[in-house]
């Protein structure tokens, strides 16, 4: 269909930067066929109304709650995954599964520039880190991937390789066992 699809799967909560994602897609060059697929449940009806009234929401395909088994085929139809959580204390030092889910699906990741996240994304060259409160910076990252499809594919493949080689139960389980010993 020639549409460049971005995806966010998870709770549609203000502190997870959902409003900033909508503002970012609003800023995208109109001629570029880019859509944001949002999957999840809004934290409140009030927040849902607020987000759906934003101008950028016209570039959103809202899927609501998605059964976990439906997520892999959904990721397969997308070009990039978004994890632009706001700099709240419980986000900065956390490692959301979403990052690794997007990586394992071969999607380049656009993520918050928190030191821990940056280390993983930059070390593995599997995406771009942005200031999550800066919608223009998020939009620029999206357009970079759109304008550089070969680079985006390479980043996606790098992420997939990193999950296969580094970020998996075999590797992490060894560390856990060593810790217990």
mmCIF file of C-alpha atoms in Angstrom:
data_model
loop_
_atom_site.group_PDB
_atom_site.id
_atom_site.type_symbol
_atom_site.label_atom_id
_atom_site.label_comp_id
_atom_site.label_asym_id
_atom_site.label_seq_id
_atom_site.Cartn_x
_atom_site.Cartn_y
_atom_site.Cartn_z
ATOM 1 C CA UNK A 1 0.000 0.000 0.000
ATOM 2 C CA UNK A 2 3.062 2.265 0.002
ATOM 3 C CA UNK A 3 2.317 3.558 3.501
ATOM 4 C CA UNK A 4 5.176 3.856 5.992
ATOM 5 C CA UNK A 5 3.736 2.498 9.235
ATOM 6 C CA UNK A 6 4.988 3.315 12.713
ATOM 7 C CA UNK A 7 3.712 1.419 15.716
ATOM 8 C CA UNK A 8 3.275 1.886 19.429
ATOM 9 C CA UNK A 9 1.868 -1.023 21.432
ATOM 10 C CA UNK A 10 1.116 -0.537 25.117
ATOM 11 C CA UNK A 11 -0.767 1.524 27.623
ATOM 12 C CA UNK A 12 -1.958 4.805 26.140
ATOM 13 C CA UNK A 13 -0.895 6.872 29.093
ATOM 14 C CA UNK A 14 0.128 10.525 29.148
ATOM 15 C CA UNK A 15 3.533 9.802 30.765
ATOM 16 C CA UNK A 16 4.322 7.356 27.968
ATOM 17 C CA UNK A 17 4.503 10.295 25.566
ATOM 18 C CA UNK A 18 1.404 9.495 23.496
ATOM 19 C CA UNK A 19 0.496 13.187 23.028
ATOM 20 C CA UNK A 20 4.046 13.898 21.828
ATOM 21 C CA UNK A 21 3.788 11.068 19.270
ATOM 22 C CA UNK A 22 0.561 12.574 17.910
ATOM 23 C CA UNK A 23 2.174 16.037 17.751
ATOM 24 C CA UNK A 24 5.161 14.470 15.940
ATOM 25 C CA UNK A 25 3.026 12.829 13.223
ATOM 26 C CA UNK A 26 1.181 16.128 12.826
ATOM 27 C CA UNK A 27 4.533 17.780 11.961
ATOM 28 C CA UNK A 28 5.439 15.247 9.245
ATOM 29 C CA UNK A 29 5.700 16.417 5.648
ATOM 30 C CA UNK A 30 2.121 16.049 4.331
ATOM 31 C CA UNK A 31 3.160 14.391 1.029
ATOM 32 C CA UNK A 32 4.835 11.536 2.894
ATOM 33 C CA UNK A 33 2.462 8.632 3.388
ATOM 34 C CA UNK A 34 3.149 7.911 7.063
ATOM 35 C CA UNK A 35 0.660 6.425 9.547
ATOM 36 C CA UNK A 36 0.943 5.737 13.257
ATOM 37 C CA UNK A 37 -0.689 2.543 14.450
ATOM 38 C CA UNK A 38 -1.659 2.862 18.121
ATOM 39 C CA UNK A 39 -2.524 -0.291 20.021
ATOM 40 C CA UNK A 40 -3.632 -0.209 23.628
ATOM 41 C CA UNK A 41 -6.166 1.180 26.034
ATOM 42 C CA UNK A 42 -6.302 4.840 27.067
ATOM 43 C CA UNK A 43 -5.719 5.540 30.762
ATOM 44 C CA UNK A 44 -8.921 7.588 31.015
ATOM 45 C CA UNK A 45 -11.831 8.636 28.790
ATOM 46 C CA UNK A 46 -10.740 12.245 29.285
ATOM 47 C CA UNK A 47 -7.247 11.515 27.937
ATOM 48 C CA UNK A 48 -8.700 9.522 25.036
ATOM 49 C CA UNK A 49 -10.906 12.495 24.031
ATOM 50 C CA UNK A 50 -7.938 14.857 24.342
ATOM 51 C CA UNK A 51 -5.700 12.691 22.122
ATOM 52 C CA UNK A 52 -8.405 11.986 19.538
ATOM 53 C CA UNK A 53 -9.117 15.728 19.218
ATOM 54 C CA UNK A 54 -5.496 16.517 18.290
ATOM 55 C CA UNK A 55 -4.852 17.466 14.645
ATOM 56 C CA UNK A 56 -2.272 14.719 14.206
ATOM 57 C CA UNK A 57 -4.801 12.016 15.109
ATOM 58 C CA UNK A 58 -5.998 12.007 11.486
ATOM 59 C CA UNK A 59 -2.709 10.204 10.676
ATOM 60 C CA UNK A 60 -3.401 7.566 13.353
ATOM 61 C CA UNK A 61 -4.903 4.147 12.932
ATOM 62 C CA UNK A 62 -6.259 3.326 16.390
ATOM 63 C CA UNK A 63 -6.601 -0.415 16.972
ATOM 64 C CA UNK A 64 -7.567 -0.406 20.649
ATOM 65 C CA UNK A 65 -6.597 -3.399 22.765
ATOM 66 C CA UNK A 66 -4.851 -6.052 20.693
ATOM 67 C CA UNK A 67 -4.642 -9.721 21.604
ATOM 68 C CA UNK A 68 -0.967 -10.615 22.280
ATOM 69 C CA UNK A 69 -1.057 -13.258 19.523
ATOM 70 C CA UNK A 70 -1.981 -10.586 16.975
ATOM 71 C CA UNK A 71 1.029 -8.394 17.760
ATOM 72 C CA UNK A 72 3.767 -10.226 15.761
ATOM 73 C CA UNK A 73 1.871 -10.045 12.427
ATOM 74 C CA UNK A 74 1.033 -6.411 13.182
ATOM 75 C CA UNK A 75 4.717 -5.592 13.797
ATOM 76 C CA UNK A 76 5.555 -7.360 10.528
ATOM 77 C CA UNK A 77 3.513 -4.819 8.559
ATOM 78 C CA UNK A 78 5.316 -1.845 10.140
ATOM 79 C CA UNK A 79 8.537 0.032 9.368
ATOM 80 C CA UNK A 80 9.483 1.314 12.853
ATOM 81 C CA UNK A 81 8.558 0.988 16.533
ATOM 82 C CA UNK A 82 8.150 3.909 18.933
ATOM 83 C CA UNK A 83 8.986 4.006 22.651
ATOM 84 C CA UNK A 84 9.162 7.694 23.555
ATOM 85 C CA UNK A 85 8.312 7.565 27.259
ATOM 86 C CA UNK A 86 8.575 10.842 29.140
ATOM 87 C CA UNK A 87 11.475 11.268 31.614
ATOM 88 C CA UNK A 88 9.620 10.055 34.705
ATOM 89 C CA UNK A 89 11.714 8.397 37.455
ATOM 90 C CA UNK A 90 10.206 4.944 36.805
ATOM 91 C CA UNK A 91 11.020 5.216 33.068
ATOM 92 C CA UNK A 92 14.590 6.513 33.001
ATOM 93 C CA UNK A 93 16.131 3.422 34.599
ATOM 94 C CA UNK A 94 13.596 0.888 33.319
ATOM 95 C CA UNK A 95 14.076 -1.326 30.280
ATOM 96 C CA UNK A 96 10.701 -1.756 28.574
ATOM 97 C CA UNK A 97 10.051 -5.077 26.826
ATOM 98 C CA UNK A 98 8.693 -3.056 23.890
ATOM 99 C CA UNK A 99 12.178 -2.062 22.816
ATOM 100 C CA UNK A 100 13.219 -5.709 22.551
ATOM 101 C CA UNK A 101 9.910 -6.744 20.952
ATOM 102 C CA UNK A 102 10.420 -4.151 18.210
ATOM 103 C CA UNK A 103 14.072 -5.199 17.821
ATOM 104 C CA UNK A 104 13.206 -8.895 17.585
ATOM 105 C CA UNK A 105 10.630 -8.042 14.900
ATOM 106 C CA UNK A 106 13.389 -6.368 12.872
ATOM 107 C CA UNK A 107 12.020 -2.850 13.343
ATOM 108 C CA UNK A 108 14.286 0.140 13.904
ATOM 109 C CA UNK A 109 13.365 1.740 17.219
ATOM 110 C CA UNK A 110 12.758 5.418 17.906
ATOM 111 C CA UNK A 111 13.194 5.734 21.657
ATOM 112 C CA UNK A 112 13.712 8.219 24.465
ATOM 113 C CA UNK A 113 17.310 9.346 24.879
ATOM 114 C CA UNK A 114 17.660 7.965 28.436
ATOM 115 C CA UNK A 115 21.267 6.837 29.080
ATOM 116 C CA UNK A 116 20.379 3.142 29.534
ATOM 117 C CA UNK A 117 18.193 3.049 26.413
ATOM 118 C CA UNK A 118 20.744 5.025 24.384
ATOM 119 C CA UNK A 119 23.482 2.600 25.351
ATOM 120 C CA UNK A 120 21.523 -0.353 23.959
ATOM 121 C CA UNK A 121 20.219 1.382 20.842
ATOM 122 C CA UNK A 122 23.444 3.132 19.894
ATOM 123 C CA UNK A 123 25.719 0.198 20.773
ATOM 124 C CA UNK A 124 23.660 -2.039 18.508
ATOM 125 C CA UNK A 125 22.956 0.662 15.901
ATOM 126 C CA UNK A 126 19.309 -0.409 15.857
ATOM 127 C CA UNK A 127 17.444 2.878 15.973
ATOM 128 C CA UNK A 128 17.430 6.527 16.912
ATOM 129 C CA UNK A 129 17.235 8.202 20.308
ATOM 130 C CA UNK A 130 15.260 11.404 20.723
ATOM 131 C CA UNK A 131 14.244 13.873 23.380
ATOM 132 C CA UNK A 132 10.776 12.484 24.191
ATOM 133 C CA UNK A 133 9.326 15.895 25.053
ATOM 134 C CA UNK A 134 10.420 17.356 21.696
ATOM 135 C CA UNK A 135 7.843 16.379 19.062
ATOM 136 C CA UNK A 136 9.889 18.043 16.294
ATOM 137 C CA UNK A 137 12.858 15.808 17.158
ATOM 138 C CA UNK A 138 10.594 12.730 17.085
ATOM 139 C CA UNK A 139 9.213 13.860 13.695
ATOM 140 C CA UNK A 140 12.768 14.328 12.357
ATOM 141 C CA UNK A 141 13.692 10.785 13.426
ATOM 142 C CA UNK A 142 10.581 9.396 11.712
ATOM 143 C CA UNK A 143 11.372 11.297 8.512
ATOM 144 C CA UNK A 144 15.008 10.138 8.635
ATOM 145 C CA UNK A 145 13.859 6.503 8.605
ATOM 146 C CA UNK A 146 11.291 7.281 5.893
ATOM 147 C CA UNK A 147 13.894 9.039 3.725
ATOM 148 C CA UNK A 148 16.574 6.368 4.311
ATOM 149 C CA UNK A 149 14.854 2.992 3.844
ATOM 150 C CA UNK A 150 18.140 1.085 3.434
ATOM 151 C CA UNK A 151 19.462 2.538 6.697
ATOM 152 C CA UNK A 152 16.136 1.730 8.421
ATOM 153 C CA UNK A 153 16.308 -1.883 7.181
ATOM 154 C CA UNK A 154 19.911 -2.166 8.366
ATOM 155 C CA UNK A 155 18.980 -0.830 11.824
ATOM 156 C CA UNK A 156 16.084 -3.269 11.996
ATOM 157 C CA UNK A 157 18.357 -6.186 11.088
ATOM 158 C CA UNK A 158 20.958 -5.019 13.640
ATOM 159 C CA UNK A 159 18.268 -5.051 16.331
ATOM 160 C CA UNK A 160 17.120 -8.524 15.335
ATOM 161 C CA UNK A 161 20.727 -9.792 15.480
ATOM 162 C CA UNK A 162 21.295 -8.152 18.878
ATOM 163 C CA UNK A 163 18.239 -9.890 20.344
ATOM 164 C CA UNK A 164 19.355 -13.217 18.873
ATOM 165 C CA UNK A 165 22.935 -12.849 20.153
ATOM 166 C CA UNK A 166 22.717 -10.747 23.330
ATOM 167 C CA UNK A 167 19.257 -10.006 24.682
ATOM 168 C CA UNK A 168 17.654 -13.386 25.159
ATOM 169 C CA UNK A 169 16.958 -15.809 27.967
ATOM 170 C CA UNK A 170 20.036 -17.958 27.287
ATOM 171 C CA UNK A 171 22.329 -14.952 27.727
ATOM 172 C CA UNK A 172 20.404 -13.241 30.519
ATOM 173 C CA UNK A 173 19.706 -16.520 32.345
ATOM 174 C CA UNK A 174 23.458 -17.165 32.625
ATOM 175 C CA UNK A 175 23.933 -13.763 34.279
ATOM 176 C CA UNK A 176 21.080 -14.462 36.676
ATOM 177 C CA UNK A 177 22.512 -17.845 37.669
ATOM 178 C CA UNK A 178 25.944 -16.306 38.221
ATOM 179 C CA UNK A 179 24.337 -13.639 40.397
ATOM 180 C CA UNK A 180 22.586 -16.303 42.494
ATOM 181 C CA UNK A 181 25.829 -18.263 42.908
#
